[in-house]
XYZ file of C-alpha atoms in Angstrom:
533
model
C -3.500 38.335 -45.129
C 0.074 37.341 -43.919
C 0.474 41.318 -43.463
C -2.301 41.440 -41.203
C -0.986 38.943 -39.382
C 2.118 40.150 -39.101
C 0.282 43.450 -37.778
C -1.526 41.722 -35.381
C 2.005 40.522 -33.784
C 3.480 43.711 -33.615
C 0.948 45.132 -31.852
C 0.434 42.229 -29.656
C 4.567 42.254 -28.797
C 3.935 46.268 -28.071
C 0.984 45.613 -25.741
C 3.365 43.551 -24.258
C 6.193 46.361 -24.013
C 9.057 44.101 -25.433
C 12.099 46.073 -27.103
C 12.752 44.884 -30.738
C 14.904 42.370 -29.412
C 11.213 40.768 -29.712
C 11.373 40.444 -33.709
C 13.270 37.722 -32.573
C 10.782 35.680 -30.995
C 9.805 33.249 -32.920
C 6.549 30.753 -32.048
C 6.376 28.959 -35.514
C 6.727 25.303 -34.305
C 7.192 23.370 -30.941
C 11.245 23.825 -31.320
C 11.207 27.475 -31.846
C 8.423 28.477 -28.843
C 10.890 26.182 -26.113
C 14.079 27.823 -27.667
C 12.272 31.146 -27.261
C 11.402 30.091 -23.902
C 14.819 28.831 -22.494
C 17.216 30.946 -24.678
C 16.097 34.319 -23.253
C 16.691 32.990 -19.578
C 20.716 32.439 -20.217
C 23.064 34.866 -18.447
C 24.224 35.941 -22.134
C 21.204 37.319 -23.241
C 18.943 37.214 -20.224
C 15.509 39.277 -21.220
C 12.160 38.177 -18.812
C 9.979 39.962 -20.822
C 11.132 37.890 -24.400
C 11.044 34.834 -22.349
C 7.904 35.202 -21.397
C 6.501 35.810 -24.755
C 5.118 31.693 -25.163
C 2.926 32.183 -21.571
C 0.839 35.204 -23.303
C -2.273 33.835 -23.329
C -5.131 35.980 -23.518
C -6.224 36.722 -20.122
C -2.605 36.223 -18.293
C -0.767 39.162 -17.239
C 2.131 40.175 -18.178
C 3.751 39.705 -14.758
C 2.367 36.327 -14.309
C 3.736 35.148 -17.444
C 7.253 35.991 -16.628
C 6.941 34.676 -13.171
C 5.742 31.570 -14.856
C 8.512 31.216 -17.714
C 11.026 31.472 -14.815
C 9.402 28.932 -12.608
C 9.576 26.640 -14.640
C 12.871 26.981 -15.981
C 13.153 26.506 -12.012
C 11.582 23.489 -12.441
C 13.585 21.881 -15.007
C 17.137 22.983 -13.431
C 15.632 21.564 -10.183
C 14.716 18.123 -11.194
C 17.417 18.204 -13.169
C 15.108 17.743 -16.046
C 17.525 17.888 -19.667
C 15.349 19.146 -23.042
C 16.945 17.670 -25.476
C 15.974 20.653 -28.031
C 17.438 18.432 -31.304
C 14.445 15.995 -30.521
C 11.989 18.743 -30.516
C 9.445 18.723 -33.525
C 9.921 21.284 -35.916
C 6.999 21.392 -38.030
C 4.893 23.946 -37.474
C 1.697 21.286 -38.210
C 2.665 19.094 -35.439
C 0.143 16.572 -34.307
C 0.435 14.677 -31.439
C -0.236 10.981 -32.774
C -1.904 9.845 -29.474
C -3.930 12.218 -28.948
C -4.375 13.347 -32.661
C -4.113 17.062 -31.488
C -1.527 20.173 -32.203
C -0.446 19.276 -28.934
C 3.265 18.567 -27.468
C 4.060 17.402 -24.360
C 8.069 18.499 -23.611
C 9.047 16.157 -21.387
C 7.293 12.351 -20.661
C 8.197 12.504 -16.782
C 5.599 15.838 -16.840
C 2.921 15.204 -19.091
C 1.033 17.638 -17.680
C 3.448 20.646 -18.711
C 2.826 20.841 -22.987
C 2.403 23.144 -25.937
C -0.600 23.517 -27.802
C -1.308 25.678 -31.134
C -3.110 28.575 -31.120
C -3.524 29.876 -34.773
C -0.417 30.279 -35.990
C 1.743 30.063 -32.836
C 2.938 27.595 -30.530
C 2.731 28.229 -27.105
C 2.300 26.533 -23.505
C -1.487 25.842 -22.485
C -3.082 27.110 -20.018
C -3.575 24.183 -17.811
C 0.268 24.589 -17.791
C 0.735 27.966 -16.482
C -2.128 26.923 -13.696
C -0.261 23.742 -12.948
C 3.116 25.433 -12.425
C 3.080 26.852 -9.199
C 1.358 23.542 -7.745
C 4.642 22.274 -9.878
C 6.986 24.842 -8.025
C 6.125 24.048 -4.636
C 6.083 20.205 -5.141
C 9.831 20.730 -6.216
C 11.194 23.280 -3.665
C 9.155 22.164 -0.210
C 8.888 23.787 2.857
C 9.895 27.452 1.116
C 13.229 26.307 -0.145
C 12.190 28.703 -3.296
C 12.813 31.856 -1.106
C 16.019 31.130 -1.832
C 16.481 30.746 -5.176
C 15.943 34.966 -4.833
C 19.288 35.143 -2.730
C 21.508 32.405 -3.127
C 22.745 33.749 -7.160
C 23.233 37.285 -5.397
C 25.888 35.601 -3.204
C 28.399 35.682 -6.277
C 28.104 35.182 -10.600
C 31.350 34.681 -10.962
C 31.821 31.353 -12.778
C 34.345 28.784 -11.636
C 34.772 25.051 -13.782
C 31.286 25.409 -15.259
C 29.632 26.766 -11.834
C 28.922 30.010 -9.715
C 30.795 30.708 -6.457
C 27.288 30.291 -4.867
C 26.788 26.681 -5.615
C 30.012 25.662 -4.448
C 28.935 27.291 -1.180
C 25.565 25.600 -1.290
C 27.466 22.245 -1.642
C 29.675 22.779 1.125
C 26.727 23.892 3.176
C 25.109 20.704 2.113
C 27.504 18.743 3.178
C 28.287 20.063 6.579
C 24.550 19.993 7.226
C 24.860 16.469 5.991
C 27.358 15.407 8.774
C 25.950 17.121 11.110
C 22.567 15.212 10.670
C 24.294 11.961 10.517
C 25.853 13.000 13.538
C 22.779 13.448 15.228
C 20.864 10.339 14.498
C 24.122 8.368 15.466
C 24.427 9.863 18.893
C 20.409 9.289 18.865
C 20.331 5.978 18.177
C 23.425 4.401 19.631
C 23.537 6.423 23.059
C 19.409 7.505 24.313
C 17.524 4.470 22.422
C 20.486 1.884 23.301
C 21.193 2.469 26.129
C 17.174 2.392 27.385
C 17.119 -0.891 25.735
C 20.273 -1.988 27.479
C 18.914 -0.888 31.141
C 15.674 -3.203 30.077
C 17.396 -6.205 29.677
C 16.849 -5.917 25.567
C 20.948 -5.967 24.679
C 20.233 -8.516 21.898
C 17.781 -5.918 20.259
C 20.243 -3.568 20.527
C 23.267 -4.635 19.204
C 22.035 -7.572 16.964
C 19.017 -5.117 15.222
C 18.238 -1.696 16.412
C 21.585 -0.228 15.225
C 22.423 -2.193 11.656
C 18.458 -0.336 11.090
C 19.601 3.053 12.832
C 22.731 3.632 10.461
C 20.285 3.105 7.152
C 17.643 5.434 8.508
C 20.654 8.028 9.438
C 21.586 8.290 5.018
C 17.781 8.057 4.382
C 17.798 11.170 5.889
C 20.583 12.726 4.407
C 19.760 11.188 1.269
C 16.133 12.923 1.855
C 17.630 16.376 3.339
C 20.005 16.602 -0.395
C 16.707 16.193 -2.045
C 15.139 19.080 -0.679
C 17.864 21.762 -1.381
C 19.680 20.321 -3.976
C 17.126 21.449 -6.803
C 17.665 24.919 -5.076
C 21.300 25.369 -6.400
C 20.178 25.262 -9.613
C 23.005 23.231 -11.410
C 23.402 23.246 -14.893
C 21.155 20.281 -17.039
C 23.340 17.644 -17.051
C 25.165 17.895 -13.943
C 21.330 18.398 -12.241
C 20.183 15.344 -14.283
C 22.599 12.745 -13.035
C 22.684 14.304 -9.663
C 18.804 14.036 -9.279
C 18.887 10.814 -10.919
C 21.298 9.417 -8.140
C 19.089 10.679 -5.410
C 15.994 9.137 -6.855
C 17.438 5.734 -7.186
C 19.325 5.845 -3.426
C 16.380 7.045 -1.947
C 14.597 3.451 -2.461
C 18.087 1.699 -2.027
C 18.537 2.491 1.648
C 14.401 2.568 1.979
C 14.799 -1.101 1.027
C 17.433 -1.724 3.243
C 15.717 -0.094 6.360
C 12.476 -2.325 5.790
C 14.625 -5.197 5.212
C 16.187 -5.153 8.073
C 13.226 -4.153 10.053
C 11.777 -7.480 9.049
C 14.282 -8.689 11.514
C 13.098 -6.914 14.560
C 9.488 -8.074 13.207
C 10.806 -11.810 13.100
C 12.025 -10.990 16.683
C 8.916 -10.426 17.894
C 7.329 -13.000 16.636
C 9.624 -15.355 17.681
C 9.081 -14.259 21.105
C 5.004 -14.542 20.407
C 5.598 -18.097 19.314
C 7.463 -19.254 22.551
C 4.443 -18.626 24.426
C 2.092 -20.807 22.391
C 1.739 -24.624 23.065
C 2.458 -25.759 19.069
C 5.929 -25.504 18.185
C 5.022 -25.331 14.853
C 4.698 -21.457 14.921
C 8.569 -22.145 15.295
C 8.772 -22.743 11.859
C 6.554 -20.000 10.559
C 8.636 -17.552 11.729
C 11.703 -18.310 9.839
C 9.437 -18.904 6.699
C 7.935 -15.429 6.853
C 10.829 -14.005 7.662
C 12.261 -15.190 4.153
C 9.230 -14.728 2.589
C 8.605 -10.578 3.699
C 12.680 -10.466 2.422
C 12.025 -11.595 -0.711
C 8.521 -9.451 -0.775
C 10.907 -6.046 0.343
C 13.424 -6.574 -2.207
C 11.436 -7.165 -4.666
C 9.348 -4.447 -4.316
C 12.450 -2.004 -3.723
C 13.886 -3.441 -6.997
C 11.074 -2.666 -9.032
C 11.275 1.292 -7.257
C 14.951 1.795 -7.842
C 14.064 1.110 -11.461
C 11.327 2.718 -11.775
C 13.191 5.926 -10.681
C 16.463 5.286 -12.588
C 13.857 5.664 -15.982
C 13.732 1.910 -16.437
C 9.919 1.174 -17.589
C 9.192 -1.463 -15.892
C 5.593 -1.748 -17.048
C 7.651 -4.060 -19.618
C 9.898 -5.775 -17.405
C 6.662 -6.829 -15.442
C 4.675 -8.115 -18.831
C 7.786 -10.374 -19.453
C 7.959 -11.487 -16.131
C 4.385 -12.106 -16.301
C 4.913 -14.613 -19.872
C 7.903 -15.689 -18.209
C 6.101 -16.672 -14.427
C 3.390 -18.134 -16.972
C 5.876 -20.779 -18.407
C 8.012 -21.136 -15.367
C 4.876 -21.823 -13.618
C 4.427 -24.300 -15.910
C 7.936 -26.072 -15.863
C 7.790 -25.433 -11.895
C 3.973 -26.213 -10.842
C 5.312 -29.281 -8.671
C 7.338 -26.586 -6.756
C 4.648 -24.581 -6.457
C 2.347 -27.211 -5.425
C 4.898 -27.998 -2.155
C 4.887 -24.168 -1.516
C 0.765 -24.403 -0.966
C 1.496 -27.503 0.524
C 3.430 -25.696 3.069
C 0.501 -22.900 3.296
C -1.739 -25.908 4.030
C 0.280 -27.278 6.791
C 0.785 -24.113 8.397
C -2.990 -23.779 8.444
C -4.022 -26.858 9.649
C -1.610 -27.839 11.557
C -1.662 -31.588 11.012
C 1.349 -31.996 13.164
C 3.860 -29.860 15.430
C 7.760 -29.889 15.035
C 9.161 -33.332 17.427
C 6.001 -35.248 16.447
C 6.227 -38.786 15.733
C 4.407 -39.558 12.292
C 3.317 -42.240 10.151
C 2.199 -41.535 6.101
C 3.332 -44.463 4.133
C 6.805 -45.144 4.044
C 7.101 -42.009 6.026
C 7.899 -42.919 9.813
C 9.854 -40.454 12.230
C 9.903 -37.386 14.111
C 9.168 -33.625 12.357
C 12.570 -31.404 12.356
C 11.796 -28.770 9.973
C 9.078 -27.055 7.285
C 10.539 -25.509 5.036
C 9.169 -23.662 1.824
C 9.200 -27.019 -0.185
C 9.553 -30.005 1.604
C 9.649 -30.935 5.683
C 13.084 -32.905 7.058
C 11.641 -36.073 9.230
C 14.640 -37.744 11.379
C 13.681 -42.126 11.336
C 14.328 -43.916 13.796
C 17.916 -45.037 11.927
C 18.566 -41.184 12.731
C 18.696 -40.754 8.539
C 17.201 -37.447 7.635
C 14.548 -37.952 5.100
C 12.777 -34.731 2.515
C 9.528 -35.050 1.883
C 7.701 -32.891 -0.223
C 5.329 -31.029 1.401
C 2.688 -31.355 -1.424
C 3.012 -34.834 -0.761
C 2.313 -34.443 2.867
C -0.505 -32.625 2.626
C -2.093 -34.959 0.009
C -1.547 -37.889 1.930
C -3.137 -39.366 5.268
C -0.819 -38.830 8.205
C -1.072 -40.793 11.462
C 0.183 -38.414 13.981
C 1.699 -40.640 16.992
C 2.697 -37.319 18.685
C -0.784 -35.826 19.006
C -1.743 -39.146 21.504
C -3.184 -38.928 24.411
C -2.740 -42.280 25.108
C -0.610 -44.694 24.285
C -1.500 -48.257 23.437
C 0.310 -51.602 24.689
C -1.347 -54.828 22.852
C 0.811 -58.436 23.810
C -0.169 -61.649 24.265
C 1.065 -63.491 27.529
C 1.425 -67.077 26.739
C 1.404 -69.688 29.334
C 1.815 -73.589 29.049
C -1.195 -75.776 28.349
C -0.866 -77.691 32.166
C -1.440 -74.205 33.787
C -4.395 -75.336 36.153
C -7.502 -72.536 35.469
C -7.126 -71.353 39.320
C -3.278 -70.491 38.775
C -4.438 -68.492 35.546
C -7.161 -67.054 37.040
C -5.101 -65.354 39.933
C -2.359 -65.103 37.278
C -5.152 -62.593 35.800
C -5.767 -60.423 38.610
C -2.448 -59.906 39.897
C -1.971 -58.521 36.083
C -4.562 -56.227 36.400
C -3.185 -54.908 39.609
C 0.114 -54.284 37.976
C -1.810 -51.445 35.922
C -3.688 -50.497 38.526
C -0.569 -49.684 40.674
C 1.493 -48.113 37.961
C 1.849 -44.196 37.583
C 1.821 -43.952 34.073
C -0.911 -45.968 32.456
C -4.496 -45.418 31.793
C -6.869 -46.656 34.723
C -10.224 -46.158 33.674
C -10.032 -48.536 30.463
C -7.952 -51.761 29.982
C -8.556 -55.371 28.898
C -6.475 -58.452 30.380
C -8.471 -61.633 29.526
C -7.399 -65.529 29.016
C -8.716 -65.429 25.002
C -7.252 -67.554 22.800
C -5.517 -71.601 23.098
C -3.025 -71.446 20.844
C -0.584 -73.864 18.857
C 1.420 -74.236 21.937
C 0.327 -72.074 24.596
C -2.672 -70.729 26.452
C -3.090 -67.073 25.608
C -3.739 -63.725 27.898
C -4.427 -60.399 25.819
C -2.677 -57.506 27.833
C -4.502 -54.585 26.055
C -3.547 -51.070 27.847
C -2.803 -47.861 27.526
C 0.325 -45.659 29.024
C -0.184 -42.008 29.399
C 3.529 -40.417 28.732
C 4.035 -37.668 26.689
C 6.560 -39.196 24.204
C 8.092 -42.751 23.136
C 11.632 -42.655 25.371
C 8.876 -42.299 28.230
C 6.515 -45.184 26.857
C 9.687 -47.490 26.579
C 10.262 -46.869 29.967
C 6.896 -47.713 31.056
C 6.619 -50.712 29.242
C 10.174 -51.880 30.696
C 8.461 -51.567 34.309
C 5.505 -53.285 33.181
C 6.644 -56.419 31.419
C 9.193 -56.518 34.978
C 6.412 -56.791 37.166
C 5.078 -59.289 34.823
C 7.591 -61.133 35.140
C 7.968 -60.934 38.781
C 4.671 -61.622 39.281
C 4.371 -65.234 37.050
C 7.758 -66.786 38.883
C 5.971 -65.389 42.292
C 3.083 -67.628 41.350
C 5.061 -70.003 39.626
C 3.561 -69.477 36.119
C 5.408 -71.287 33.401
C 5.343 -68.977 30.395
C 5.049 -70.612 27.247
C 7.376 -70.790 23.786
C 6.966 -72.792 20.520
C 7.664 -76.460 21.199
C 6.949 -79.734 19.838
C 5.838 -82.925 21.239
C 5.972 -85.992 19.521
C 3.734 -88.984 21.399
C 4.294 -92.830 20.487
C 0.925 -94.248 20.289
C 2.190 -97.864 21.601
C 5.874 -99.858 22.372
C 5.898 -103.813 22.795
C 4.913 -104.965 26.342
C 3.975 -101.191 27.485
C -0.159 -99.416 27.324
C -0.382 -97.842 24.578
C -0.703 -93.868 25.063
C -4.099 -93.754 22.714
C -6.333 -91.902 25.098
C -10.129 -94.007 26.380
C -13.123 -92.044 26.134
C -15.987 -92.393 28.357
C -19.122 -92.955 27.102
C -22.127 -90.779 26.540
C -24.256 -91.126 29.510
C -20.826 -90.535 31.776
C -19.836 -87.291 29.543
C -23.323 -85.955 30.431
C -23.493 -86.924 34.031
C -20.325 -85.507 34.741
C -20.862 -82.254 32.413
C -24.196 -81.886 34.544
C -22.092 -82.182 37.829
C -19.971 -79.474 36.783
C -22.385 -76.721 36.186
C -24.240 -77.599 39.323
C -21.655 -77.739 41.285
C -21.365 -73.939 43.598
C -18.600 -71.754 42.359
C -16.531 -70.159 44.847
């Protein structure tokens, strides 16, 4: 049996046409088909057709399967992909233990490239040998693969570990690099700044549009080195750590373009937010301006890992457990940070209000992620958590469209009713001839005889947009009040005491004499009969 066999590959090797540099090959085990593979494409002992030897699947030509072994040694050099071949399995019986099939995928960042058994031999599939040109072009864009067939006839002579060719390439590179940098900084700082200059926009300019232009400028270049730098095909490790530097800068300065964009964003915002009535969209700039920051760094942090090999899928189930417990220890935190949310939504109050929750009294400064800064009226600054605030009832003095006056004018008890009675309407004309109080509801009344005085309830309202202007109008007020009582010569009343002697020796005494019934209710009668002017 093993001598038909061994028939079988003799005569499959010379339909093939290989020399007997193909008794070589060897196909026994996942090691030996990528050794066969990659060992035949060294300058030493460079042979295409040996190489090609673990694409021969039935049905591929013979062509096609050296194209392909060279691709995607192309590949590999280009992505700076390194095959460790000391970790490569051995055993001809090789199962995959995921899959549970003689299967063996070469390297984890290209599943999709693998060996698979086929009797005796191991050798690529041929889902791989379809995939590798879509492989090819994904690596070497825009025809950067042309070439790959003239850059390594531009010299083979080997200098430090490289050809004369990809020192050239380098220094091509790097002019081109310059030159683009060049470009985007004349772009940038000269056509775009200086239109934004002639339109009055110099803050955008200097403050934002250029820290963002200078970012975008190595993007590019960062971009621009990966595109040709696969094409110079350095050797494994250099291409490994060179690739691997470009795939983690490439999300660095991505990050810090977006982050920075989130400025000119802000910007704009700001500028929306002037235009509204509510100065509370004020505050919601700044707050989403820290909170998209913290959103873009994140997310860049978690990229730049992701492409310096870092599985993250791990870092994010610990942070996951972790957010679980600190959620835990920090769920009053979290409750002012939806307290925030709520206040943002509904608005319960704008920034210079005056409010009242509690012990809470002063005017809004700040909301902040956590808590809001309210400035009393002993001009201390007082935090208050914002889950607090948006538990709790709040009396918003700064959302009045009126403001209320309640006092009581005392006057003595000897006040004769005609004095109070005129005293009364010359009040009311006080609010009817001042500017800044409410005119089509107030309520000045004689209602109450006091301890020691008789009592007038001034009940009105002053419509002033804030409490400097409300002091001012009461000032006025109370003046004309004033004016007006020593005008009519109204005595205004305090808190005295009076202290009567019923009776001294020789003298009446000061007990009072009633009359009797029939008087009272002669006289009561004459009252109410009696025409009122």
């Amino acid at each position: 049996m093993s001598k038909q066999l061994l028939f079988v590959g003799l005569c499959f090797i010379s339909f093939w046409g290989f020399s007997q540099d193909s008794l070589f090959v060897d196909l026994s085990s996942p090691y030996a088909a990528v050794r066969t593979h990659l060992y035949y494409l060294q300058e030493d002992h460079y042979n295409e057709n040996l190489a090609a030897v673990p694409f021969g699947l039935p049905g591929i030509e013979k062509e096609d399967a050296m194209l392909s072994a060279i691709k995607l040694k192309q590949i590999w050099d280009g992505e700076g992909t390194y095959i460790n071949m000391d970790e490569l399995p051995r055993n001809p019986n090789y199962r995959d233990s995921t899959r549970n099939r003689a299967q063996y995928v070469i390297s984890k960042d290209r599943p999709e490239i693998f060996l698979e058994k086929r009797g005796n031999e191991w050798m690529y599939s041929k889902s791989t040998i379809t995939s590798i040109d879509e492989i090819h072009d994904e690596v070497f864009p825009f025809g950067t693969d042309k070439l790959l067939e003239l850059l390594p006839k531009m010299g083979t002579r080997k200098i430090m570990g490289l050809y004369l060719y990809q020192y050239l390439g380098m220094l091509i590179l790097a002019m081109l690099c310059v030159v683009i940098h060049k470009i985007f900084t004349f772009f940038f700082e000269q056509l775009i700044t200086r239109m934004l200059l002639n339109a009055g926009y110099e803050r955008l300019a200097d403050r934002f549009l250029l820290p963002v232009a200078r970012p975008i400028s190595i993007f590019v270049v960062i971009l621009l080195l990966r595109v040709f730098l696969p094409v110079l095909q350095f050797p494994p490790n250099v291409a490994h750590w060179s690739m691997l530097i470009l795939r983690a800068l490439l999300p660095l300065f991505g990050t810090i373009v977006f982050y920075r964009l989130v400025d000119i964003l802000a910007m704009y915002l700001e500028n929306l937010a002037r235009k509204t009535e509510s100065t509370l969209d004020d505050q919601l700039v700044p707050l989403l301006r820290k909170t998209l920051k913290t959103f873009v760094v994140g997310v860049g942090t978690l990229f730049i890992l992701q492409n310096l090999d870092i599985p993250i899928i791990p870092l994010l189930t610990g942070l996951s457990i972790g957010g679980l417990a600190f959620a835990l220890a920090a769920q009053d935190t979290i409750k002012n940070f939806f307290g925030s949310l709520m206040i943002f939504i509904d608005r319960p109050f704008q920034i210079g209000d005056w409010i009242t929750s509690g012990e809470i009294d002063g005017s809004v400064e700040e909301v902040g992620f956590r808590s809001s800064r309210i400035r009393t009226f002993r001009n201390s600054l007082m935090y208050v958590p914002n889950g607090k605030l948006a538990d709790s009832t709040i009396d918003n003095h700064g959302m009045r469209q009126y403001r209320r006056f309640y006092t009581q004018i005392a006057v003595t008890y000897d006040t004769p009713p005609e004095l109070i009675e005129t005293f009364v309407k010359g009040l009311r004309k006080i609010v009817e001839n001042h500017p800044d109080t409410r005119k089509d509801y107030y309520n000045i009344y004689f209602n109450d005889m006091a301890t020691f005085s008789l009592n007038i309830m001034f009940y009105i309202f002053f419509e002033v947009p804030d409490w400097p202007a409300e002091l001012k109008a009461r000032h006025e007020v109370l003046i004309e009040i004033i004016k007006l009582g020593k005008k009519l010569g109204v005595n205004f009343a305090f808190p005295t005491q009076t202290l009567q002697m019923e009776k001294f020796p020789g003298q009446q005494s000061l007990s009072p004499s009633y009359l009797g019934q029939a008087e009272l209710e002669s006289r009561m009668n004459d009252h109410f009969n009696t025409p009122k002017n």
